[in-house]
Amino acid sequence: MLLGVISAQAGMTLIIYLYMSVLYRKYRPQNFSEVVGQEYIIRALQNSVASGKPAHAYLFTGSRGVGKTSIARIFAKAINCTAPTNGEPCLSCEHCIAAAAGSFLDIIEVDAASHTGVDNVRELMNGIQFGPLQGKYKVYIIDEVHMLKNIKGSEVIDTGDATEGWKWDSHADINCPHCGKQMEKGHD
């Protein structure tokens, strides 16, 4: 965060930066036991981690500040942890440390509210076709996913598009239960 710029004589400029950690990142829970008020959800996710067979997708909904993104991050860390205990990430293995630092390559967080363009969705889809690089699972955390509801399937995958390996059924529909409506390919 740039605090201010102070000009000095002889054309020199002094820039003062203020390094602050954002409170929600400083106090964000790092494992399931630190999450407050989501006992049933946490138990279900811990069981999924402990079984070693997580579902292919999870949808977290709720009002602002209930912990959707925090729980998603913990879950992503837990399923890629090399030594989880009772469904909890160990927080000490190489994968957990990298995930906490935000440098784990297989946990990709996307803010769909600011990445609503067709090119952003194409980039996301092209990245999905590759397997995990470091961990067992590649996890996409798509925040504000409802913002993608206006993207047409025909815009994302054109016939002239270089998306080899992708099969698109021209009669298929895109089902978006979170958006509350069903969108046909090529229509709103």
Coordinates of N, CA and C in Angstrom, one line a residue:
M1 N 0.9 -1.2 0.0 CA 0.0 0.0 0.0 C 0.9 1.2 0.0
L2 N 0.7 2.1 -0.9 CA 1.4 3.3 -1.0 C 0.8 4.4 -0.1
L3 N 1.6 4.8 0.9 CA 1.1 5.7 1.9 C 1.2 7.1 1.4
G4 N 2.3 7.5 0.7 CA 2.4 8.8 0.2 C 3.7 9.0 -0.5
V5 N 3.8 10.1 -1.3 CA 5.0 10.5 -2.0 C 5.4 11.9 -1.5
I6 N 6.7 12.0 -1.1 CA 7.2 13.3 -0.6 C 8.3 13.7 -1.6
S7 N 8.1 14.9 -2.2 CA 9.2 15.4 -3.1 C 10.3 16.0 -2.3
A8 N 11.5 15.8 -2.8 CA 12.6 16.4 -2.2 C 13.3 17.3 -3.3
Q9 N 14.4 18.0 -2.8 CA 15.1 18.9 -3.7 C 15.9 18.1 -4.7
A10 N 16.3 18.8 -5.8 CA 17.2 18.2 -6.8 C 16.6 17.1 -7.6
G11 N 15.2 17.1 -7.7 CA 14.6 16.1 -8.5 C 14.5 14.7 -7.9
M12 N 14.8 14.6 -6.6 CA 14.7 13.3 -6.0 C 13.3 13.1 -5.3
T13 N 12.9 11.9 -5.3 CA 11.5 11.7 -4.8 C 11.7 10.5 -3.8
L14 N 11.1 10.7 -2.6 CA 11.1 9.7 -1.6 C 9.7 9.1 -1.5
I15 N 9.6 7.8 -1.7 CA 8.3 7.1 -1.6 C 8.3 6.3 -0.3
I16 N 7.2 6.5 0.4 CA 7.0 5.8 1.7 C 6.0 4.7 1.5
Y17 N 6.3 3.5 1.7 CA 5.4 2.4 1.7 C 5.0 1.9 3.1
L18 N 3.8 1.6 3.2 CA 3.3 1.1 4.5 C 2.9 -0.3 4.3
Y19 N 3.6 -1.2 4.9 CA 3.3 -2.6 4.7 C 2.3 -3.0 5.8
M20 N 1.1 -3.4 5.4 CA 0.2 -3.8 6.4 C -0.4 -5.1 6.0
S21 N -0.6 -6.0 7.0 CA -1.3 -7.2 6.6 C -2.8 -7.0 6.9
V22 N -3.6 -7.5 5.9 CA -5.0 -7.3 6.0 C -5.5 -8.2 7.2
L23 N -6.4 -7.7 8.0 CA -6.8 -8.4 9.2 C -7.4 -9.8 8.9
Y24 N -8.3 -9.9 7.8 CA -8.9 -11.1 7.6 C -7.9 -12.2 7.1
R25 N -6.8 -11.8 6.5 CA -5.8 -12.8 6.2 C -5.0 -13.2 7.4
K26 N -4.7 -12.2 8.3 CA -3.9 -12.5 9.5 C -4.7 -13.5 10.4
Y27 N -6.0 -13.3 10.5 CA -6.7 -14.1 11.5 C -7.6 -15.2 10.8
R28 N -7.4 -15.4 9.5 CA -8.1 -16.5 8.8 C -7.7 -17.8 9.4
P29 N -8.7 -18.7 9.6 CA -8.4 -20.0 10.2 C -7.5 -20.8 9.2
Q30 N -6.6 -21.6 9.7 CA -5.7 -22.4 8.9 C -6.1 -23.9 8.9
N31 N -6.9 -24.3 9.8 CA -7.4 -25.7 9.8 C -8.9 -25.7 10.2
F32 N -9.5 -26.9 10.1 CA -10.9 -27.0 10.4 C -11.3 -26.7 11.8
S33 N -10.4 -27.1 12.7 CA -10.7 -26.9 14.1 C -10.8 -25.4 14.6
E34 N -10.2 -24.5 13.8 CA -10.2 -23.1 14.1 C -11.5 -22.4 13.5
V35 N -12.3 -23.1 12.7 CA -13.5 -22.5 12.1 C -14.6 -22.6 13.2
V36 N -15.3 -21.5 13.3 CA -16.4 -21.4 14.3 C -17.7 -21.4 13.6
G37 N -18.7 -22.2 14.1 CA -20.0 -22.2 13.7 C -20.4 -23.0 12.4
Q38 N -19.6 -23.8 12.0 CA -19.9 -24.6 10.8 C -19.6 -26.1 11.0
E39 N -20.1 -26.6 12.2 CA -19.7 -27.9 12.6 C -20.1 -29.0 11.6
Y40 N -21.3 -29.0 11.1 CA -21.8 -30.0 10.2 C -21.1 -30.0 8.9
I41 N -20.8 -28.9 8.3 CA -20.1 -28.7 7.1 C -18.6 -29.2 7.3
I42 N -18.0 -28.8 8.4 CA -16.7 -29.2 8.7 C -16.6 -30.7 8.8
R43 N -17.5 -31.3 9.5 CA -17.5 -32.8 9.7 C -17.6 -33.5 8.4
A44 N -18.5 -33.1 7.5 CA -18.6 -33.7 6.2 C -17.3 -33.6 5.4
L45 N -16.7 -32.4 5.4 CA -15.5 -32.2 4.7 C -14.3 -33.0 5.2
Q46 N -14.2 -33.1 6.6 CA -13.2 -33.9 7.2 C -13.4 -35.4 6.8
N47 N -14.6 -35.8 6.8 CA -14.9 -37.2 6.4 C -14.5 -37.5 5.0
S48 N -14.7 -36.5 4.1 CA -14.3 -36.6 2.7 C -12.8 -36.7 2.6
V49 N -12.1 -35.9 3.4 CA -10.6 -35.9 3.4 C -10.1 -37.2 3.9
A50 N -10.7 -37.7 5.0 CA -10.2 -38.9 5.6 C -10.5 -40.1 4.8
S51 N -11.5 -40.1 4.0 CA -11.8 -41.2 3.1 C -10.9 -41.3 1.9
G52 N -10.3 -40.1 1.6 CA -9.4 -40.0 0.4 C -10.2 -40.0 -0.9
K53 N -11.5 -39.8 -0.8 CA -12.3 -39.7 -2.1 C -13.2 -38.5 -2.0
P54 N -12.6 -37.3 -2.2 CA -13.5 -36.1 -2.3 C -14.3 -36.1 -3.6
A55 N -15.4 -35.4 -3.5 CA -16.3 -35.2 -4.7 C -15.5 -34.3 -5.7
H56 N -16.0 -34.3 -6.9 CA -15.4 -33.5 -7.9 C -15.6 -32.0 -7.8
A57 N -16.7 -31.7 -7.1 CA -17.0 -30.2 -6.9 C -17.8 -30.0 -5.7
Y58 N -17.6 -28.8 -5.1 CA -18.4 -28.4 -3.9 C -18.8 -27.0 -4.1
L59 N -20.0 -26.7 -3.7 CA -20.6 -25.4 -3.8 C -20.9 -24.9 -2.4
F60 N -20.2 -23.8 -2.0 CA -20.4 -23.2 -0.7 C -21.2 -21.9 -0.9
T61 N -22.4 -21.9 -0.2 CA -23.2 -20.7 -0.3 C -23.5 -20.1 1.1
G62 N -23.8 -18.9 1.1 CA -24.1 -18.3 2.4 C -23.9 -16.8 2.3
S63 N -24.3 -16.1 3.4 CA -24.1 -14.7 3.4 C -22.6 -14.3 3.6
R64 N -22.3 -13.0 3.5 CA -21.0 -12.5 3.6 C -20.4 -12.8 4.9
G65 N -19.2 -13.3 5.0 CA -18.4 -13.4 6.2 C -18.7 -14.7 7.0
V66 N -19.3 -15.7 6.4 CA -19.6 -16.9 7.1 C -18.4 -17.9 7.0
G67 N -17.5 -17.7 6.1 CA -16.3 -18.5 6.0 C -16.3 -19.4 4.8
K68 N -17.0 -19.0 3.7 CA -17.0 -19.9 2.5 C -15.6 -20.0 1.9
T69 N -14.9 -18.9 1.7 CA -13.6 -19.0 1.1 C -12.6 -19.6 2.0
S70 N -12.7 -19.3 3.3 CA -11.7 -19.9 4.3 C -11.9 -21.4 4.3
I71 N -13.1 -21.9 4.4 CA -13.3 -23.3 4.4 C -12.8 -24.0 3.1
A72 N -13.1 -23.3 2.0 CA -12.6 -23.8 0.7 C -11.1 -23.9 0.7
R73 N -10.4 -22.9 1.2 CA -8.9 -23.0 1.2 C -8.4 -24.1 2.2
I74 N -9.0 -24.2 3.3 CA -8.6 -25.3 4.2 C -8.9 -26.6 3.6
F75 N -10.0 -26.8 3.0 CA -10.3 -28.1 2.3 C -9.3 -28.4 1.2
A76 N -9.0 -27.4 0.4 CA -8.0 -27.6 -0.7 C -6.6 -28.0 -0.1
K77 N -6.3 -27.3 1.0 CA -5.0 -27.7 1.7 C -5.1 -29.1 2.3
A78 N -6.2 -29.5 2.8 CA -6.3 -30.8 3.5 C -6.3 -31.9 2.5
I79 N -6.9 -31.8 1.3 CA -6.9 -32.9 0.4 C -5.6 -33.0 -0.3
N80 N -4.7 -32.0 -0.3 CA -3.4 -32.1 -0.9 C -2.3 -32.3 0.2
C81 N -2.7 -32.3 1.5 CA -1.7 -32.6 2.6 C -1.1 -34.0 2.5
T82 N 0.2 -34.1 2.7 CA 0.8 -35.4 2.6 C 0.6 -36.2 3.9
A83 N 0.2 -35.6 5.0 CA -0.1 -36.4 6.2 C -1.2 -35.8 7.0
P84 N -2.5 -35.9 6.4 CA -3.6 -35.4 7.1 C -4.0 -36.3 8.3
T85 N -4.5 -35.7 9.4 CA -4.9 -36.4 10.6 C -6.3 -36.2 10.9
N86 N -7.2 -37.2 10.8 CA -8.6 -37.1 11.0 C -9.2 -36.0 10.1
G87 N -8.8 -35.9 8.9 CA -9.3 -35.0 8.0 C -8.8 -33.5 8.1
E88 N -7.9 -33.3 9.0 CA -7.3 -32.0 9.2 C -5.9 -31.9 8.5
P89 N -5.6 -30.8 7.9 CA -4.2 -30.7 7.3 C -3.2 -30.6 8.4
C90 N -2.0 -31.1 8.2 CA -1.0 -31.2 9.2 C -0.3 -29.8 9.5
L91 N -0.4 -28.9 8.5 CA 0.2 -27.6 8.6 C 1.7 -27.6 8.6
S92 N 2.4 -28.7 8.5 CA 3.8 -28.7 8.6 C 4.5 -29.4 7.4
C93 N 3.7 -30.0 6.6 CA 4.4 -30.6 5.4 C 4.6 -29.5 4.3
E94 N 5.4 -29.9 3.3 CA 5.7 -29.0 2.2 C 4.5 -28.4 1.5
H95 N 3.5 -29.2 1.3 CA 2.3 -28.8 0.7 C 1.5 -27.8 1.5
C96 N 1.3 -28.1 2.8 CA 0.6 -27.2 3.7 C 1.3 -25.8 3.8
I97 N 2.6 -25.8 3.9 CA 3.3 -24.6 4.1 C 3.2 -23.8 2.8
A98 N 3.3 -24.4 1.6 CA 3.2 -23.7 0.4 C 1.7 -23.1 0.2
A99 N 0.7 -23.9 0.6 CA -0.7 -23.5 0.5 C -0.9 -22.3 1.4
A100 N -0.4 -22.3 2.6 CA -0.5 -21.2 3.6 C 0.1 -19.9 3.0
A101 N 1.2 -20.1 2.3 CA 2.0 -18.9 1.8 C 1.4 -18.5 0.4
G102 N 0.4 -19.2 -0.1 CA -0.2 -18.9 -1.4 C 0.7 -19.2 -2.6
S103 N 1.6 -20.1 -2.4 CA 2.5 -20.5 -3.5 C 2.4 -21.9 -4.0
F104 N 1.3 -22.6 -3.5 CA 1.1 -24.0 -3.9 C 0.4 -23.9 -5.3
L105 N 1.0 -24.5 -6.3 CA 0.6 -24.4 -7.7 C -0.7 -25.1 -8.0
D106 N -1.2 -26.0 -7.2 CA -2.4 -26.7 -7.5 C -3.6 -26.2 -6.8
I107 N -3.5 -25.1 -6.1 CA -4.6 -24.4 -5.5 C -4.7 -23.0 -6.2
I108 N -5.7 -22.9 -7.1 CA -5.9 -21.7 -7.9 C -7.1 -21.0 -7.4
E109 N -7.0 -19.8 -7.0 CA -8.1 -19.0 -6.6 C -8.4 -17.9 -7.6
V110 N -9.7 -17.9 -8.0 CA -10.1 -17.0 -9.1 C -11.3 -16.1 -8.5
D111 N -11.2 -14.8 -8.7 CA -12.3 -13.9 -8.4 C -13.1 -13.7 -9.6
A112 N -14.2 -14.4 -9.7 CA -15.1 -14.3 -10.9 C -15.8 -13.0 -11.0
A113 N -15.8 -12.2 -9.9 CA -16.5 -10.9 -10.0 C -15.6 -10.0 -10.9
S114 N -14.3 -10.1 -10.9 CA -13.5 -9.2 -11.7 C -12.9 -9.9 -12.9
H115 N -13.2 -11.2 -13.1 CA -12.8 -12.0 -14.3 C -14.0 -12.6 -15.0
T116 N -14.8 -11.7 -15.5 CA -16.1 -12.1 -16.1 C -16.0 -12.2 -17.7
G117 N -14.9 -11.9 -18.2 CA -14.8 -11.9 -19.7 C -14.7 -13.3 -20.3
V118 N -15.0 -13.4 -21.5 CA -14.9 -14.7 -22.2 C -13.4 -15.2 -22.2
D119 N -12.5 -14.3 -22.4 CA -11.1 -14.7 -22.4 C -10.6 -15.3 -21.0
N120 N -11.2 -14.7 -20.0 CA -10.9 -15.2 -18.6 C -11.4 -16.7 -18.5
V121 N -12.6 -16.9 -19.0 CA -13.2 -18.3 -18.9 C -12.4 -19.2 -19.7
R122 N -12.1 -18.8 -20.9 CA -11.2 -19.7 -21.8 C -9.9 -20.0 -21.1
E123 N -9.3 -19.1 -20.5 CA -8.0 -19.3 -19.8 C -8.2 -20.3 -18.7
L124 N -9.3 -20.2 -17.9 CA -9.6 -21.1 -16.9 C -9.9 -22.5 -17.4
M125 N -10.6 -22.6 -18.5 CA -10.9 -23.9 -19.1 C -9.7 -24.6 -19.7
N126 N -8.8 -23.8 -20.3 CA -7.5 -24.3 -20.8 C -6.6 -24.9 -19.7
G127 N -6.7 -24.2 -18.5 CA -5.8 -24.7 -17.4 C -6.4 -25.9 -16.7
I128 N -7.7 -26.2 -16.8 CA -8.3 -27.3 -16.2 C -7.8 -28.6 -16.8
Q129 N -7.5 -28.6 -18.1 CA -7.2 -29.8 -18.8 C -5.8 -30.4 -18.4
F130 N -5.0 -29.7 -17.6 CA -3.8 -30.2 -17.1 C -3.9 -30.7 -15.7
G131 N -3.2 -31.8 -15.4 CA -3.3 -32.4 -14.1 C -2.5 -31.6 -13.0
P132 N -2.6 -32.0 -11.8 CA -1.8 -31.3 -10.7 C -0.3 -31.4 -10.9
L133 N 0.4 -30.4 -10.5 CA 1.8 -30.3 -10.6 C 2.5 -30.7 -9.3
Q134 N 2.0 -30.4 -8.2 CA 2.7 -30.7 -6.9 C 1.9 -31.7 -6.1
G135 N 0.6 -31.5 -5.9 CA -0.2 -32.4 -5.0 C -0.9 -33.4 -5.7
K136 N -1.8 -34.0 -5.0 CA -2.7 -35.1 -5.5 C -3.8 -34.5 -6.3
Y137 N -4.3 -33.4 -6.0 CA -5.5 -32.8 -6.6 C -5.2 -31.3 -7.0
K138 N -5.8 -30.9 -8.1 CA -5.7 -29.6 -8.6 C -7.1 -29.0 -8.2
V139 N -7.1 -27.9 -7.4 CA -8.3 -27.3 -6.9 C -8.4 -25.9 -7.4
Y140 N -9.6 -25.6 -7.9 CA -10.0 -24.2 -8.3 C -11.0 -23.7 -7.3
I141 N -10.7 -22.6 -6.7 CA -11.6 -21.9 -5.8 C -12.1 -20.7 -6.6
I142 N -13.4 -20.8 -7.0 CA -13.9 -19.7 -7.8 C -14.9 -18.9 -7.0
D143 N -14.4 -17.8 -6.5 CA -15.2 -16.9 -5.7 C -16.1 -16.1 -6.5
E144 N -17.3 -15.9 -6.0 CA -18.4 -15.1 -6.8 C -18.7 -15.8 -8.1
V145 N -18.9 -17.1 -8.1 CA -19.1 -17.9 -9.3 C -20.3 -17.5 -10.1
H146 N -21.3 -16.9 -9.4 CA -22.6 -16.5 -10.0 C -22.3 -15.4 -11.0
M147 N -21.2 -14.7 -11.0 CA -20.9 -13.6 -11.9 C -20.6 -14.2 -13.3
L148 N -20.4 -15.5 -13.4 CA -20.2 -16.1 -14.7 C -21.5 -16.5 -15.5
K149 N -22.6 -16.2 -14.9 CA -23.9 -16.7 -15.4 C -24.2 -16.1 -16.8
N150 N -23.6 -15.0 -17.1 CA -24.0 -14.3 -18.4 C -23.0 -14.7 -19.5
I151 N -22.1 -15.6 -19.3 CA -21.2 -16.1 -20.3 C -21.9 -17.2 -21.1
K152 N -21.9 -17.0 -22.4 CA -22.6 -17.9 -23.3 C -21.6 -19.0 -23.7
G153 N -22.0 -20.2 -23.7 CA -21.2 -21.4 -24.1 C -20.6 -21.2 -25.5
S154 N -21.4 -20.6 -26.4 CA -20.9 -20.4 -27.8 C -19.8 -19.4 -27.9
E155 N -19.7 -18.5 -26.9 CA -18.7 -17.5 -26.9 C -17.4 -18.1 -26.4
V156 N -17.5 -19.0 -25.4 CA -16.3 -19.6 -24.8 C -15.6 -20.6 -25.7
I157 N -16.4 -21.4 -26.4 CA -15.9 -22.5 -27.3 C -16.4 -22.2 -28.7
D158 N -15.6 -21.6 -29.5 CA -16.0 -21.3 -30.9 C -15.4 -22.5 -31.7
T159 N -16.0 -22.7 -32.9 CA -15.5 -23.7 -33.8 C -14.1 -23.4 -34.2
G160 N -13.7 -22.2 -34.4 CA -12.4 -21.8 -34.8 C -11.4 -21.7 -33.6
D161 N -11.9 -21.9 -32.4 CA -11.1 -21.8 -31.2 C -10.0 -22.9 -31.1
A162 N -8.9 -22.6 -30.7 CA -7.8 -23.6 -30.5 C -8.0 -24.3 -29.2
T163 N -9.1 -25.1 -29.1 CA -9.3 -25.8 -27.8 C -9.3 -27.3 -28.2
E164 N -8.2 -27.8 -28.6 CA -8.1 -29.2 -28.9 C -8.3 -30.1 -27.7
G165 N -9.1 -31.2 -27.9 CA -9.4 -32.1 -26.8 C -10.7 -31.8 -26.2
W166 N -11.2 -30.6 -26.4 CA -12.5 -30.2 -25.8 C -13.6 -30.7 -26.7
K167 N -14.6 -31.3 -26.2 CA -15.8 -31.8 -27.0 C -17.0 -30.9 -26.6
W168 N -17.7 -30.4 -27.5 CA -18.8 -29.5 -27.2 C -20.0 -30.0 -27.9
D169 N -21.0 -30.4 -27.3 CA -22.2 -30.9 -27.9 C -23.1 -29.7 -28.2
S170 N -23.4 -29.5 -29.5 CA -24.1 -28.3 -29.9 C -25.5 -28.3 -29.3
H171 N -26.0 -29.4 -28.9 CA -27.4 -29.4 -28.3 C -27.4 -29.5 -26.8
A172 N -26.2 -29.4 -26.2 CA -26.1 -29.5 -24.7 C -26.5 -28.2 -24.1
D173 N -27.0 -28.2 -22.9 CA -27.3 -27.1 -22.1 C -26.3 -26.9 -21.0
I174 N -26.1 -25.7 -20.6 CA -25.3 -25.4 -19.4 C -26.2 -25.2 -18.2
N175 N -26.1 -26.1 -17.3 CA -26.9 -26.0 -16.1 C -26.2 -25.3 -15.0
C176 N -26.7 -24.2 -14.5 CA -26.1 -23.4 -13.5 C -27.1 -23.3 -12.4
P177 N -27.1 -24.3 -11.4 CA -28.1 -24.2 -10.4 C -27.9 -23.0 -9.4
H178 N -26.7 -22.6 -9.3 CA -26.4 -21.4 -8.4 C -27.0 -20.2 -9.0
C179 N -27.1 -20.1 -10.3 CA -27.6 -18.9 -10.9 C -29.1 -18.9 -10.9
G180 N -29.8 -20.0 -10.7 CA -31.2 -20.1 -10.6 C -31.9 -20.2 -12.0
K181 N -31.1 -20.5 -13.0 CA -31.7 -20.7 -14.3 C -30.9 -21.6 -15.2
Q182 N -31.5 -22.1 -16.3 CA -30.7 -22.9 -17.2 C -30.5 -22.2 -18.4
M183 N -29.3 -22.2 -18.9 CA -28.9 -21.4 -20.1 C -28.7 -22.4 -21.3
E184 N -29.3 -22.2 -22.4 CA -29.0 -23.0 -23.6 C -27.8 -22.4 -24.2
K185 N -27.0 -23.3 -24.9 CA -25.8 -22.9 -25.6 C -26.3 -21.8 -26.7
G186 N -25.6 -20.7 -26.6 CA -25.9 -19.7 -27.6 C -27.0 -18.7 -27.2
H187 N -27.7 -19.0 -26.1 CA -28.8 -18.1 -25.7 C -28.5 -17.6 -24.2
D188 N -29.2 -16.6 -23.8 CA -29.1 -16.1 -22.4 C -30.0 -16.9 -21.6

